[in-house]
Every structure is written in C-alpha cells, then in structure tokens.
Coordinates of C-alpha atoms (C1' of nucleotides) in Angstrom, one line a residue:
Chain A
X10 CA -40.3 63.0 10.2
X11 CA -39.3 65.8 8.0
X12 CA -39.5 65.5 4.2
X13 CA -35.7 65.4 4.0
X14 CA -34.4 63.2 6.7
X15 CA -30.6 63.2 7.4
X16 CA -28.6 61.3 4.8
X17 CA -27.4 58.1 6.5
X18 CA -23.7 57.9 7.1
X19 CA -23.3 54.8 4.9
X20 CA -24.9 56.5 2.0
X21 CA -23.0 59.7 2.5
X22 CA -19.8 57.7 2.4
X23 CA -20.7 56.2 -0.9
X24 CA -21.6 59.6 -2.3
X25 CA -18.5 61.3 -1.1
X26 CA -15.8 58.7 -0.9
X27 CA -17.1 55.9 -3.1
X28 CA -15.2 57.2 -6.0
X29 CA -11.8 57.0 -4.3
X30 CA -12.4 53.9 -2.2
X31 CA -13.8 51.5 -4.7
X32 CA -13.2 50.1 -8.1
X33 CA -15.3 51.8 -10.8
X34 CA -18.1 49.9 -12.4
X35 CA -17.8 46.7 -10.5
X36 CA -20.1 45.4 -7.8
X37 CA -20.7 42.2 -5.9
X38 CA -24.0 40.5 -5.3
X39 CA -24.4 37.7 -2.8
X40 CA -27.2 35.2 -2.9
X41 CA -27.1 33.9 0.6
X42 CA -28.8 30.5 1.2
X43 CA -29.8 29.3 4.6
X44 CA -31.9 26.3 5.6
X45 CA -34.5 26.3 8.3
X46 CA -37.7 24.4 9.0
X47 CA -37.3 22.3 5.9
X48 CA -37.2 25.4 3.7
X49 CA -34.4 26.9 1.7
X50 CA -34.2 30.5 2.5
X51 CA -32.6 33.6 1.1
X52 CA -31.3 36.5 3.0
X53 CA -32.7 39.6 1.4
X54 CA -32.5 43.3 2.1
X55 CA -35.6 45.4 2.2
X56 CA -34.7 48.5 0.3
X57 CA -37.3 50.6 2.0
X58 CA -37.1 53.4 -0.5
X59 CA -38.0 51.4 -3.6
X60 CA -40.3 49.0 -1.7
X61 CA -38.4 46.2 -3.3
X62 CA -36.1 43.5 -2.1
X63 CA -32.5 43.4 -3.1
X64 CA -29.5 41.1 -2.7
X65 CA -26.9 42.0 -0.1
X66 CA -24.0 43.4 -2.1
X67 CA -21.1 45.7 -2.0
X68 CA -18.2 47.1 -3.9
X69 CA -14.5 46.2 -4.2
X70 CA -11.9 48.2 -2.5
X71 CA -9.2 49.6 -4.9
X72 CA -6.6 47.2 -3.7
X73 CA -8.7 44.3 -2.7
X74 CA -9.1 40.9 -4.3
X75 CA -12.6 40.4 -5.6
X76 CA -13.1 37.1 -3.7
X77 CA -11.9 38.8 -0.6
X78 CA -14.4 41.5 -1.2
X79 CA -17.1 39.0 -1.3
X80 CA -16.0 37.4 2.0
X81 CA -15.8 40.9 3.5
X82 CA -19.4 41.7 2.4
X83 CA -20.6 38.4 3.8
X84 CA -18.8 39.0 7.1
X85 CA -20.3 42.5 7.3
X86 CA -23.8 41.2 6.6
X87 CA -23.8 38.0 8.6
X88 CA -21.0 38.2 11.0
X89 CA -20.1 34.7 9.8
X90 CA -16.7 33.5 8.7
X91 CA -17.2 29.8 8.1
X92 CA -19.0 30.3 4.9
X93 CA -19.1 28.5 1.6
X94 CA -18.8 31.0 -1.1
X95 CA -18.8 30.4 -4.8
X96 CA -18.5 32.8 -7.7
X97 CA -21.1 31.6 -10.2
X98 CA -21.6 34.2 -12.9
X99 CA -21.1 37.7 -14.0
X100 CA -24.0 40.0 -14.9
X101 CA -23.0 42.5 -17.4
X102 CA -26.0 43.7 -19.3
X103 CA -25.7 47.4 -20.0
X104 CA -29.1 48.3 -18.6
X105 CA -29.3 45.9 -15.8
X106 CA -29.5 48.6 -13.2
X107 CA -31.9 51.5 -13.3
X108 CA -29.6 54.3 -12.2
X109 CA -32.5 56.7 -11.8
X110 CA -33.3 54.7 -8.7
X111 CA -30.1 55.8 -7.1
X112 CA -30.9 59.4 -7.9
X113 CA -34.3 59.3 -6.3
X114 CA -32.8 57.7 -3.3
X115 CA -30.5 60.6 -2.7
X116 CA -33.1 63.1 -3.6
X117 CA -35.3 61.8 -0.9
X118 CA -32.7 62.9 1.5
X119 CA -32.4 66.3 -0.2
X120 CA -29.0 65.4 -1.6
X121 CA -28.3 65.6 -5.2
X122 CA -26.0 63.2 -6.9
X123 CA -23.6 64.7 -9.5
X124 CA -24.4 63.8 -13.1
X125 CA -21.4 61.7 -13.9
X126 CA -20.9 60.4 -10.3
X127 CA -19.2 57.1 -9.8
X128 CA -22.3 55.5 -8.4
X129 CA -24.6 56.2 -11.4
X130 CA -22.3 54.7 -14.0
X131 CA -22.9 51.4 -15.5
X132 CA -22.0 48.5 -13.1
X133 CA -21.0 45.0 -13.9
X134 CA -21.8 42.7 -11.0
X135 CA -20.1 39.5 -10.0
X136 CA -22.5 37.0 -8.5
X137 CA -21.6 34.8 -5.6
X138 CA -23.7 32.3 -3.8
X139 CA -23.1 31.6 -0.2
X140 CA -24.2 28.8 2.0
X141 CA -24.5 29.6 5.7
X142 CA -25.7 27.9 8.8
X143 CA -29.0 29.5 9.6
X144 CA -29.1 28.4 13.2
X145 CA -25.8 30.0 13.7
X146 CA -26.8 33.2 12.0
X147 CA -30.3 33.6 13.3
X148 CA -28.9 34.6 16.7
X149 CA -27.3 37.7 15.2
X150 CA -30.2 38.6 13.1
X151 CA -32.2 40.6 15.7
X152 CA -29.2 42.5 17.0
X153 CA -28.2 43.7 13.6
X154 CA -30.0 45.3 10.8
X155 CA -33.7 44.6 11.0
X156 CA -34.1 45.5 7.4
X157 CA -32.6 42.1 6.5
X158 CA -35.0 39.2 6.4
X159 CA -35.0 35.6 5.5
X160 CA -37.4 34.7 2.7
X161 CA -38.4 31.2 1.7
X162 CA -37.4 30.3 -1.9
X163 CA -41.0 29.9 -2.8
X164 CA -42.0 33.2 -1.3
X165 CA -39.3 35.0 -3.3
X166 CA -41.1 34.3 -6.5
X167 CA -43.9 36.5 -5.4
X168 CA -41.9 39.4 -4.0
X169 CA -41.0 42.5 -5.8
X170 CA -37.3 42.3 -6.6
X171 CA -35.0 45.1 -7.5
X172 CA -33.1 45.4 -10.8
X173 CA -32.0 42.1 -12.2
X174 CA -31.7 40.5 -8.8
X175 CA -34.5 38.1 -9.7
X176 CA -32.4 36.7 -12.5
X177 CA -29.4 36.5 -10.3
X178 CA -31.3 34.5 -7.7
X179 CA -32.5 32.2 -10.4
X180 CA -29.0 31.6 -11.8
X181 CA -27.7 31.0 -8.3
X182 CA -30.3 28.4 -7.6
X183 CA -29.4 26.6 -10.9
X184 CA -25.7 26.6 -10.0
X185 CA -26.5 25.3 -6.6
X186 CA -28.5 22.4 -8.1
X187 CA -25.7 21.6 -10.6
X188 CA -23.2 21.5 -7.8
X189 CA -25.3 19.2 -5.8
X190 CA -24.8 16.6 -8.5
X191 CA -21.0 16.3 -8.1
X192 CA -20.0 18.1 -4.9
X193 CA -20.9 17.6 -1.3
X194 CA -23.2 20.2 0.2
X195 CA -24.7 20.8 3.5
X196 CA -21.7 21.4 5.7
X197 CA -22.4 25.1 5.7
X198 CA -26.1 24.9 5.6
X199 CA -26.7 22.5 8.5
X200 CA -25.7 22.7 12.1
X201 CA -22.7 20.7 13.2
X202 CA -24.9 17.7 14.2
X203 CA -27.8 16.7 12.1
X204 CA -30.0 13.7 11.3
X205 CA -30.2 11.8 8.1
X206 CA -33.8 13.0 7.5
X207 CA -32.7 16.6 7.9
X208 CA -30.0 16.1 5.4
X209 CA -32.4 14.5 3.0
X210 CA -34.9 17.3 3.4
X211 CA -32.1 19.7 2.4
X212 CA -31.5 17.8 -0.8
X213 CA -35.2 17.5 -1.5
X214 CA -35.7 21.2 -1.0
X215 CA -32.8 22.2 -3.3
X216 CA -33.8 19.7 -6.0
X217 CA -37.5 20.4 -5.5
X218 CA -38.4 16.7 -5.6
X219 CA -38.9 13.8 -3.1
X220 CA -36.2 11.2 -2.7
X221 CA -36.5 7.7 -1.4
X222 CA -35.4 7.7 2.2
X223 CA -33.6 4.3 2.1
X224 CA -31.8 4.9 -1.2
X225 CA -30.8 8.4 -0.1
X226 CA -29.2 7.1 3.1
X227 CA -27.3 4.3 1.2
X228 CA -26.0 6.7 -1.4
X229 CA -25.0 9.3 1.2
X230 CA -23.2 6.9 3.4
X231 CA -21.5 5.5 0.3
X232 CA -19.8 8.9 -0.3
X233 CA -18.0 8.3 3.0
X234 CA -18.1 11.9 4.1
X235 CA -20.3 11.3 7.2
X236 CA -19.5 10.3 10.8
X237 CA -22.3 8.5 12.5
X238 CA -22.6 9.5 16.2
X239 CA -23.8 7.4 19.0
X240 CA -26.5 9.9 19.9
X241 CA -30.0 10.2 18.7
X242 CA -32.2 13.3 18.4
X243 CA -35.1 12.7 20.8
X244 CA -38.1 14.9 20.8
X245 CA -40.3 13.9 18.0
X246 CA -43.2 11.5 18.7
X247 CA -41.3 8.9 16.7
X248 CA -38.3 6.7 16.6
X249 CA -35.3 8.9 17.4
X250 CA -32.9 9.2 14.4
X251 CA -29.2 9.0 14.8
X252 CA -27.1 12.2 14.6
X253 CA -24.3 12.6 12.1
X254 CA -21.5 15.1 11.5
X255 CA -19.5 15.6 8.4
X256 CA -16.0 14.1 8.3
X257 CA -14.1 17.3 7.7
X258 CA -11.1 15.7 6.0
X259 CA -13.1 13.6 3.6
X260 CA -15.6 16.4 3.0
X261 CA -12.8 18.7 1.9
X262 CA -11.4 16.0 -0.3
X263 CA -14.7 15.5 -1.9
X264 CA -15.1 19.2 -2.5
X265 CA -11.8 19.2 -4.4
X266 CA -12.1 16.0 -6.3
X267 CA -15.9 15.7 -6.7
X268 CA -18.1 12.9 -5.6
X269 CA -18.0 10.7 -8.7
X270 CA -15.4 11.4 -11.3
X271 CA -17.4 9.5 -13.8
X272 CA -15.1 9.2 -16.7
Chain B
X3 CA 14.1 50.0 -38.4
X4 CA 14.3 53.1 -36.2
X5 CA 14.3 53.0 -32.5
X6 CA 10.8 54.4 -32.3
X7 CA 8.7 52.8 -34.9
X8 CA 5.2 54.2 -35.6
X9 CA 2.6 53.5 -33.0
X10 CA 0.2 50.9 -34.5
X11 CA -3.3 52.2 -35.1
X12 CA -4.8 49.7 -32.7
X13 CA -2.6 50.8 -29.9
X14 CA -3.1 54.4 -30.7
X15 CA -6.8 53.9 -30.5
X16 CA -6.5 52.3 -27.1
X17 CA -4.4 55.2 -25.9
X18 CA -6.5 58.0 -27.2
X19 CA -10.0 56.6 -27.3
X20 CA -10.0 53.6 -24.9
X21 CA -11.1 55.8 -22.1
X22 CA -14.3 56.9 -23.8
X23 CA -15.0 53.7 -25.7
X24 CA -14.7 51.1 -23.0
X25 CA -15.8 50.3 -19.5
X26 CA -13.1 51.1 -17.0
X27 CA -11.2 48.4 -15.3
X28 CA -12.9 45.4 -17.0
X29 CA -11.3 43.2 -19.6
X30 CA -12.1 39.9 -21.2
X31 CA -9.7 37.0 -21.7
X32 CA -10.6 34.1 -24.0
X33 CA -9.1 30.7 -23.7
X34 CA -9.7 29.3 -27.2
X35 CA -9.5 25.6 -27.5
X36 CA -9.1 23.8 -30.8
X37 CA -8.5 20.1 -31.6
X38 CA -6.1 19.0 -34.2
X39 CA -4.0 15.9 -34.8
X40 CA -5.1 14.3 -31.6
X41 CA -4.0 17.3 -29.6
X42 CA -5.9 19.9 -27.7
X43 CA -4.6 23.3 -28.8
X44 CA -4.8 26.8 -27.6
X45 CA -4.9 29.9 -29.7
X46 CA -2.3 32.3 -28.2
X47 CA -1.0 35.7 -29.2
X48 CA 2.7 36.3 -29.3
X49 CA 3.1 39.6 -27.6
X50 CA 6.3 40.4 -29.4
X51 CA 7.3 43.2 -27.1
X52 CA 7.4 41.2 -23.9
X53 CA 8.5 38.0 -25.6
X54 CA 5.7 36.2 -23.8
X55 CA 2.4 34.7 -24.9
X56 CA -0.9 36.1 -24.0
X57 CA -4.5 35.2 -24.3
X58 CA -6.6 36.9 -26.9
X59 CA -8.7 39.4 -25.1
X60 CA -10.4 42.7 -25.3
X61 CA -12.5 45.3 -23.6
X62 CA -16.2 45.9 -23.2
X63 CA -17.8 48.8 -25.1
X64 CA -19.6 51.2 -22.8
X65 CA -23.1 50.0 -23.8
X66 CA -22.3 46.4 -24.7
X67 CA -23.3 43.3 -22.9
X68 CA -20.3 41.5 -21.5
X69 CA -21.1 38.2 -23.2
X70 CA -21.6 40.0 -26.4
X71 CA -18.2 41.6 -26.0
X72 CA -16.7 38.1 -25.6
X73 CA -18.5 37.0 -28.8
X74 CA -17.2 40.1 -30.6
X75 CA -13.7 39.5 -29.5
X76 CA -13.9 35.9 -30.7
X77 CA -15.3 37.0 -34.0
X78 CA -12.6 39.5 -34.5
X79 CA -9.9 37.0 -33.6
X80 CA -11.2 33.9 -35.4
X81 CA -13.8 35.1 -37.9
X82 CA -16.0 32.3 -36.5
X83 CA -19.6 32.7 -35.3
X84 CA -20.6 29.1 -34.5
X85 CA -18.6 29.0 -31.3
X86 CA -19.3 27.6 -27.9
X87 CA -18.5 30.2 -25.4
X88 CA -18.6 29.9 -21.6
X89 CA -17.9 32.3 -18.9
X90 CA -16.0 30.3 -16.3
X91 CA -14.4 32.6 -13.8
X92 CA -13.4 36.1 -12.8
X93 CA -9.9 37.1 -12.1
X94 CA -9.7 40.0 -9.7
X95 CA -6.5 39.9 -7.8
X96 CA -5.2 43.5 -7.4
X97 CA -1.8 42.9 -8.8
X98 CA -2.6 40.3 -11.5
X99 CA -1.4 42.6 -14.3
X100 CA 2.0 44.3 -14.3
X101 CA 1.0 47.7 -15.6
X102 CA 4.6 48.7 -16.1
X103 CA 4.5 46.3 -19.1
X104 CA 1.9 48.6 -20.8
X105 CA 4.1 51.6 -20.1
X106 CA 7.2 50.1 -21.7
X107 CA 5.1 48.9 -24.7
X108 CA 4.2 52.5 -25.4
X109 CA 7.6 53.8 -24.6
X110 CA 9.1 51.5 -27.3
X111 CA 7.0 53.5 -29.7
X112 CA 8.2 56.8 -28.3
X113 CA 4.8 57.4 -26.8
X114 CA 4.2 58.1 -23.2
X115 CA 1.2 57.0 -21.4
X116 CA -0.3 59.4 -18.9
X117 CA 0.1 58.5 -15.3
X118 CA -3.5 57.8 -14.4
X119 CA -4.5 56.7 -17.9
X120 CA -7.4 54.3 -18.3
X121 CA -5.2 51.5 -19.5
X122 CA -2.8 51.4 -16.6
X123 CA -5.5 51.2 -13.9
X124 CA -6.2 47.9 -12.2
X125 CA -8.2 45.6 -14.4
X126 CA -10.6 42.8 -13.4
X127 CA -10.8 40.2 -16.1
X128 CA -13.7 37.9 -17.0
X129 CA -12.5 34.6 -18.3
X130 CA -14.2 32.8 -21.1
X131 CA -13.3 29.5 -22.7
X132 CA -14.3 28.9 -26.3
X133 CA -14.4 25.7 -28.3
X134 CA -13.9 26.1 -32.0
X135 CA -13.5 23.9 -35.0
X136 CA -9.8 24.0 -35.8
X137 CA -10.3 22.7 -39.3
X138 CA -12.7 25.5 -40.0
X139 CA -10.5 28.2 -38.4
X140 CA -7.1 27.1 -39.8
X141 CA -8.1 28.4 -43.2
X142 CA -8.4 31.9 -42.0
X143 CA -5.3 31.8 -39.8
X144 CA -2.8 32.6 -42.5
X145 CA -4.8 35.5 -43.9
X146 CA -5.2 37.2 -40.6
X147 CA -2.7 38.1 -37.9
X148 CA 0.3 35.9 -38.1
X149 CA 1.2 36.7 -34.5
X150 CA -1.5 34.2 -33.5
X151 CA -0.4 30.6 -33.1
X152 CA -1.9 27.4 -32.0
X153 CA 0.0 25.8 -29.2
X154 CA -0.5 22.2 -27.9
X155 CA -1.7 22.1 -24.4
X156 CA 1.4 20.3 -23.4
X157 CA 3.7 22.8 -25.0
X158 CA 2.0 25.7 -23.2
X159 CA 3.4 24.5 -19.9
X160 CA 6.9 25.3 -21.1
X161 CA 6.1 28.6 -22.8
X162 CA 6.6 32.0 -21.1
X163 CA 3.1 33.3 -20.4
X164 CA 2.2 36.9 -19.7
X165 CA 0.6 38.1 -16.4
X166 CA -1.7 35.6 -14.8
X167 CA -2.7 34.1 -18.1
X168 CA -1.1 30.8 -17.1
X169 CA -3.5 30.6 -14.2
X170 CA -6.4 31.5 -16.4
X171 CA -5.5 28.7 -18.8
X172 CA -5.3 26.2 -16.0
X173 CA -8.7 27.2 -14.7
X174 CA -10.2 27.0 -18.1
X175 CA -8.9 23.5 -18.5
X176 CA -10.3 22.5 -15.2
X177 CA -13.7 23.9 -16.1
X178 CA -13.7 22.2 -19.4
X179 CA -12.9 18.9 -17.7
X180 CA -15.7 19.4 -15.2
X181 CA -18.2 20.2 -18.0
X182 CA -17.2 17.1 -19.8
X183 CA -18.7 15.0 -17.0
X184 CA -22.2 16.3 -17.4
X185 CA -22.5 18.2 -20.7
X186 CA -21.9 17.0 -24.3
X187 CA -18.8 18.5 -25.9
X188 CA -17.2 18.2 -29.3
X189 CA -19.8 19.8 -31.5
X190 CA -17.7 22.9 -31.8
X191 CA -14.3 21.2 -31.5
X192 CA -14.8 18.6 -34.3
X193 CA -15.7 18.9 -38.0
X194 CA -19.3 18.2 -39.0
X195 CA -18.5 14.6 -39.7
X196 CA -16.2 12.7 -37.5
X197 CA -15.4 9.1 -36.5
X198 CA -15.9 7.5 -33.1
X199 CA -12.1 7.1 -32.6
X200 CA -11.7 10.8 -33.3
X201 CA -14.3 11.7 -30.7
X202 CA -12.7 9.3 -28.3
X203 CA -9.3 10.9 -28.8
X204 CA -10.8 14.3 -28.0
X205 CA -12.2 13.0 -24.7
X206 CA -8.9 11.3 -23.9
X207 CA -7.0 14.4 -24.6
X208 CA -9.1 16.6 -22.4
X209 CA -9.2 14.1 -19.6
X210 CA -5.6 13.2 -20.1
X211 CA -6.1 9.5 -19.7
X212 CA -6.9 6.5 -22.0
X213 CA -10.5 5.2 -22.3
X214 CA -11.6 1.8 -23.3
X215 CA -12.6 1.9 -27.0
X216 CA -15.7 -0.3 -26.7
X217 CA -17.0 1.1 -23.5
X218 CA -16.6 4.6 -24.8
X219 CA -18.6 3.8 -27.8
X220 CA -21.5 2.2 -25.9
X221 CA -21.7 5.1 -23.4
X222 CA -21.5 7.7 -26.1
X223 CA -24.2 6.1 -28.2
X224 CA -26.3 5.7 -25.1
X225 CA -26.4 9.5 -24.8
X226 CA -28.4 9.5 -28.0
X227 CA -26.9 12.6 -29.4
X228 CA -25.2 11.0 -32.3
X229 CA -26.3 10.2 -35.9
X230 CA -24.5 7.3 -37.4
X231 CA -24.0 7.9 -41.1
X232 CA -23.8 5.3 -43.8
X233 CA -20.3 6.4 -44.8
X234 CA -16.9 5.4 -43.7
X235 CA -13.6 7.3 -43.5
X236 CA -11.3 5.5 -45.9
X237 CA -7.6 6.3 -46.1
X238 CA -5.9 4.6 -43.2
X239 CA -4.4 1.2 -43.6
X240 CA -7.1 -0.2 -41.5
X241 CA -10.8 -1.0 -41.3
X242 CA -12.6 2.2 -42.2
X243 CA -14.5 3.6 -39.3
X244 CA -18.1 4.9 -39.7
X245 CA -18.7 8.6 -39.7
X246 CA -21.0 10.4 -37.3
X247 CA -22.6 13.7 -36.9
X248 CA -24.2 15.2 -33.9
X249 CA -27.9 15.2 -33.7
X250 CA -28.4 19.0 -33.3
X251 CA -31.8 18.8 -31.5
X252 CA -30.7 16.3 -29.0
X253 CA -27.3 17.8 -28.6
X254 CA -28.9 21.2 -27.6
X255 CA -31.3 19.5 -25.3
X256 CA -28.4 17.7 -23.6
X257 CA -26.6 21.0 -23.3
X258 CA -29.5 22.4 -21.4
X259 CA -30.5 19.5 -19.3
X260 CA -27.2 17.7 -18.8
X261 CA -26.3 14.2 -19.7
X262 CA -27.2 12.5 -16.5
X263 CA -29.3 14.3 -13.9
X264 CA -28.1 11.9 -11.3
X265 CA -30.3 12.7 -8.4
Chain C
dA29 C1' -3.7 -12.5 -55.8
dA30 C1' -2.8 -14.0 -51.1
dT31 C1' -1.0 -12.6 -46.7
dT32 C1' -0.2 -9.6 -42.9
dC33 C1' -1.4 -6.3 -39.4
dA34 C1' -3.4 -2.6 -37.1
dT35 C1' -7.8 -1.2 -36.3
dT36 C1' -12.9 -1.3 -36.1
dG37 C1' -17.6 -3.4 -35.0
dC38 C1' -20.0 -6.1 -32.1
dG39 C1' -20.5 -9.0 -28.0
dT40 C1' -20.0 -11.3 -23.2
dT41 C1' -19.5 -11.5 -18.2
dA42 C1' -18.9 -10.4 -13.4
dG43 C1' -19.5 -6.9 -10.2
dA44 C1' -21.3 -2.4 -8.7
dC45 C1' -25.0 0.6 -8.5
dT46 C1' -30.1 2.1 -8.6
dG47 C1' -35.0 2.3 -7.9
dA48 C1' -38.8 0.2 -5.6
dC49 C1' -40.4 -1.8 -1.8
dA50 C1' -40.9 -5.0 2.9
dC51 C1' -40.7 -5.4 7.9
dA52 C1' -39.3 -4.9 12.5
dA53 C1' -37.8 -1.5 16.1
dT54 C1' -38.7 2.8 18.6
dC55 C1' -40.4 7.1 20.5
dT56 C1' -44.2 10.0 22.2
dA57 C1' -49.0 11.1 22.7
dA58 C1' -53.4 9.6 23.7
Chain D
dT22 C1' -50.9 0.2 27.2
dT23 C1' -51.8 1.2 22.8
dA24 C1' -51.7 3.6 18.4
dG25 C1' -49.4 6.0 14.9
dA26 C1' -45.8 7.9 12.6
dT27 C1' -41.1 7.5 11.7
dT28 C1' -36.5 5.3 11.5
dG29 C1' -32.9 1.3 10.8
dT30 C1' -32.0 -2.4 8.0
dG31 C1' -32.5 -5.5 4.2
dT32 C1' -34.0 -7.6 -0.4
dC33 C1' -34.4 -8.0 -5.3
dA34 C1' -34.7 -7.2 -10.1
dG35 C1' -33.0 -4.2 -13.6
dT36 C1' -29.3 -1.2 -15.2
dC37 C1' -24.8 0.4 -15.8
dT38 C1' -19.7 -0.3 -15.8
dA39 C1' -15.1 -2.1 -16.4
dA40 C1' -12.5 -5.5 -18.5
dC41 C1' -11.9 -8.4 -22.1
dG42 C1' -12.7 -11.8 -26.7
dC43 C1' -13.2 -12.3 -31.5
dA44 C1' -14.4 -11.8 -36.2
dA45 C1' -14.4 -8.4 -40.1
dT46 C1' -12.1 -4.9 -42.8
dG47 C1' -8.9 -2.1 -45.6
dA48 C1' -4.5 -1.0 -47.2
dA49 C1' 0.3 -2.3 -47.4
dT50 C1' 3.4 -6.2 -48.3
dT51 C1' 4.8 -10.2 -50.5

DNA sequence: AATTCATTGCGTTAGACTGACACAATCTAA
DNA sequence: TTAGATTGTGTCAGTCTAACGCAATGAATT
C-alpha cells in the first residue's frame, strides 16, 4: 500500500458533489438496534481512519424530506425496508463534531479539502433510532460492507466512539426505554414467530432488569396484540414454549393510541 | 403611508446579515402554551403582510447551541427565563415553506431579495413547545410587540395559519398530551400558588375531557409533588379551596424519573 | 340573621390490576 | 427411565381506579 491510496469513490463524491447534492449543515445519525442471543445490539461502523466507531448516518438531498432521508440511509445500510424508525432528538451543539478529523481523512488520501468546504462546516444532526430484525439482516451482513459490525449494548460502553455519538446512543436508549412504557415494541426487533420467553428477554434487556415470567405473560396477553400459534419451538432440553406472532392490526392500533391511555 | 414604507430594521438585518450571522437552512419554531381563564392558549404572531398567523421563531447563531437558540428566542419574545422548553419534532419537508412569501414581503418594502439569498433557501425547522406562566407574561405583553396575541386552542383551528405551522401546532399538542401521561406538568403553566380545581382544569383542557374531581385530587396528591398551604382562595361564592404550590425538589425528580415507571 | 346554592373536602365500595409465589406438565440429555 | 430445567396455568393479598355519597363552607339572597 502506498502512503496515499486512491480516494474512495464515495468520499470523492462527498468532496466534489456534496455541496450541490445535499442540504448544508444538516446530517442524520441512526442508532440501529437489533436483538440477538438475548442481547440488544447496535449496528456500528468502524471508521478505520480514526480507529473509532461511528453511527451510520448520511445527508439530506436538497429536495428530500428528512424522514425519507433517514429511511434511505437505513435502506442503503441494511437493505431492509420493514423498519421502525423514530426521530428522537436533535443534536446541535456548535462543537459536537471535530472537523479536523475530516481534514485528516482526506489528507491521508493525498486530497486536500478546501477551507470553507461544505463538509467542514458546522453540522446539526437529527437523531433517529431504528429497530430491525437482526435475523433478517444478518444474512446480508457478510455480503455487504464488512466494516459494519454489531456490538452488544454493554460492549459499546467500552468502545472508542467518534464525536458525540456516545451521547446520541445514550439518548436513543433512553427514548427506547420511555417508549417501551406506552407503546408496543418488538415487531421489528424479533422474527415473525417468537416465543414468550424471547419477548420477555427483549424487554428485560432493554429495561436492564429481570421481570417475573408469569406476570409478564399475563400483562402482555392483556394488551391483546399477540396471536398464539398452535406450534411450539422444540429444541431446548425443556418444555417447548408456544410460538406467537404479532396481530398486525391491533399492533398498529396500539402504536397509534398507546397501550394504556392512563388519564 | 407610501406604497414602499421603510424596511424595518429587523428585516433589513436578516436580509443583509442573516447569511453571516445564522446557520443556513435551519430555523426554530416555538409553540408557546399559556393557561388563562380555563383555556389553553397559544402565543401567535400576526404576520400582517400575509394576513396569517405564525409561530414565534428564529434562527440559530453560527456558534450557538440549538437549544440555547430556542431559549434565546423565548426570552426575546416573552422576557421570561423560567420556562419549560422541550424539543419535540423536526419538520423537514422540502416544500413546507412557501419562499415566495418572503419575496413578496420584501417587495412590499421596495427591496428585492437576491435569487439565491440565504433566506429563501429551503429551511428545516426544529419544533419546540414551551410552557409559560400566562399571568407572569401578560404584564409584559402590552409593553412589547403588540402584534403578538394569545389565541385559545379552540380558536386556532379557525384561524388562517402560515406555512405548515398548523401541523406544527397539532404535533406540539399531541406531544404535550403524551407527556402529561408520565411527566408532571403545570409548574410553568400555573402561578406559584394555585388551587386543585385550577390544576384540574388545566389537565382537562389539555386532555380535552372531564375528569372526576375527587379521583383527580387523590391521584395528584399521590404523586407527592404538591405542598398543601394553609391558605384558601376566597372570592368565589363558594367554599374556598385550599392553595397549593409545587414541591420543587420532588417536581424536578418526577420530571427526570417520570411519574410511574410502569415496568 | 337565616336561607339558598354551587362548590369543596373527605370518604366508601366494587372491580381491575399488580407483585409474589405454588404446582403440574413437558422436553431433552444423561 | 430418570433427572433437571423450563413452561403453562393458577392463586391470593395488596393496591389502584372509577363511580358515587354526604357534610362543610362561603358568598349571595331574602
């Protein structure tokens, strides 16, 4: 490898065309949650240059709706369309991004970035969290960009994270927890068919605390968003648990109206 | 009056200096809620030129945190500092603002706005809702800009509203309702001392439905965020209700941790 | 000064929900 | 066949909720 490898096409496009393609000063960051082996996972991108991990993100086309941009970014990154996506916060501190990082990135390729270039201005980022079906995505993982990796939510705490992406992740997790209290969750995180213990593990992982098995089941069934199937998941050295699916109609209704209503 | 009155200083500044002072393409819109005479009210600005009502808003200084910008806008508009401010959504549809409106505004003053001027680019707006003490603000209202007016939430439905500000108001109201279910509210909307019926009316107004007087009181007291005073509010031709204040410490704690926790 | 009337303070009750726990059924591995 | 872990179903006491009763109060009326 030479000291100045060729500038990747994607970066070159940003450098040359970013200015005319994208809105100035606005970016999107996606905190992509998946669930696998009883762990909540995040899809992170290894930004090889800085040796740190970053959130998958992107920019907004000049005539593109911001939410559409987020869906586009997700589609580009995961190939998935059936995704739950929620805008949860805006990150607008003036010095949240160290622009010098961008400079050095380009300098490593022997390219110089103009002083007042679009990319090294201050950026405000809109944070989205996404819930995706890990089993569905995992297939694509290997065939795509190997720089992406799933990291367990516990691991993430000990990883070097770029910019303010650590804060963004933290906020996303809090939002997810808050949502859990009044909206159904799981449809996008679990495979079509799942068992009650699997669903419970998902809740326990997100909430980071154990729940009583029997009370959980009663409450969950009480929401009326589950279909109990006449199949069981055999395999474990134990009594085979029944499989469930979400009742799409009622799930969507609960997403709109909330699970309780309280007042 | 001549056909081309003088360009107001504030507009001139936007035209001449906006470009260098503010971030490009990002604006702030504030949905300011107040409570008065058992009605939830919104502080709106009568944009005389278009004969429509708009939300108070502003732009973000080049080295200013977005949240700080929102507080600044609020301070400029209301003179109040003790405000509850919450970023609730981002509005990023490509055609949400009719830029031709800006053009005609300036043309009415005989000024022309350059074709690719900062102000007539596409803007993404960050929506905040604010809760303020109407009784506290009302004093300042007359001494400030008379173009501002409080409008009852019911009235607003029948007013002509600029751009997508109707949507923004709707979303703000929904967010406020959702918050009501798990966070305390009222500290910023009510005067220091208030009666239980007043607090109840606030809740009923936001939720747009009647609540049982006795159950409301029990629930509210159960939250443990109220101090019961040894005074009553005399004046009505009825039994004088006790006065309450919020217990600041517990109120703040509830704001952080939520009122229930549920799971 | 007594009466009226809307409103407030405090209380009750039945039903639903919650947290903690018991026990039998079932699946695979030993 | 048995052991061990896990699941399906159920119980029970305590708590919370919705709906409603009734006496006390304060100003207006007579």
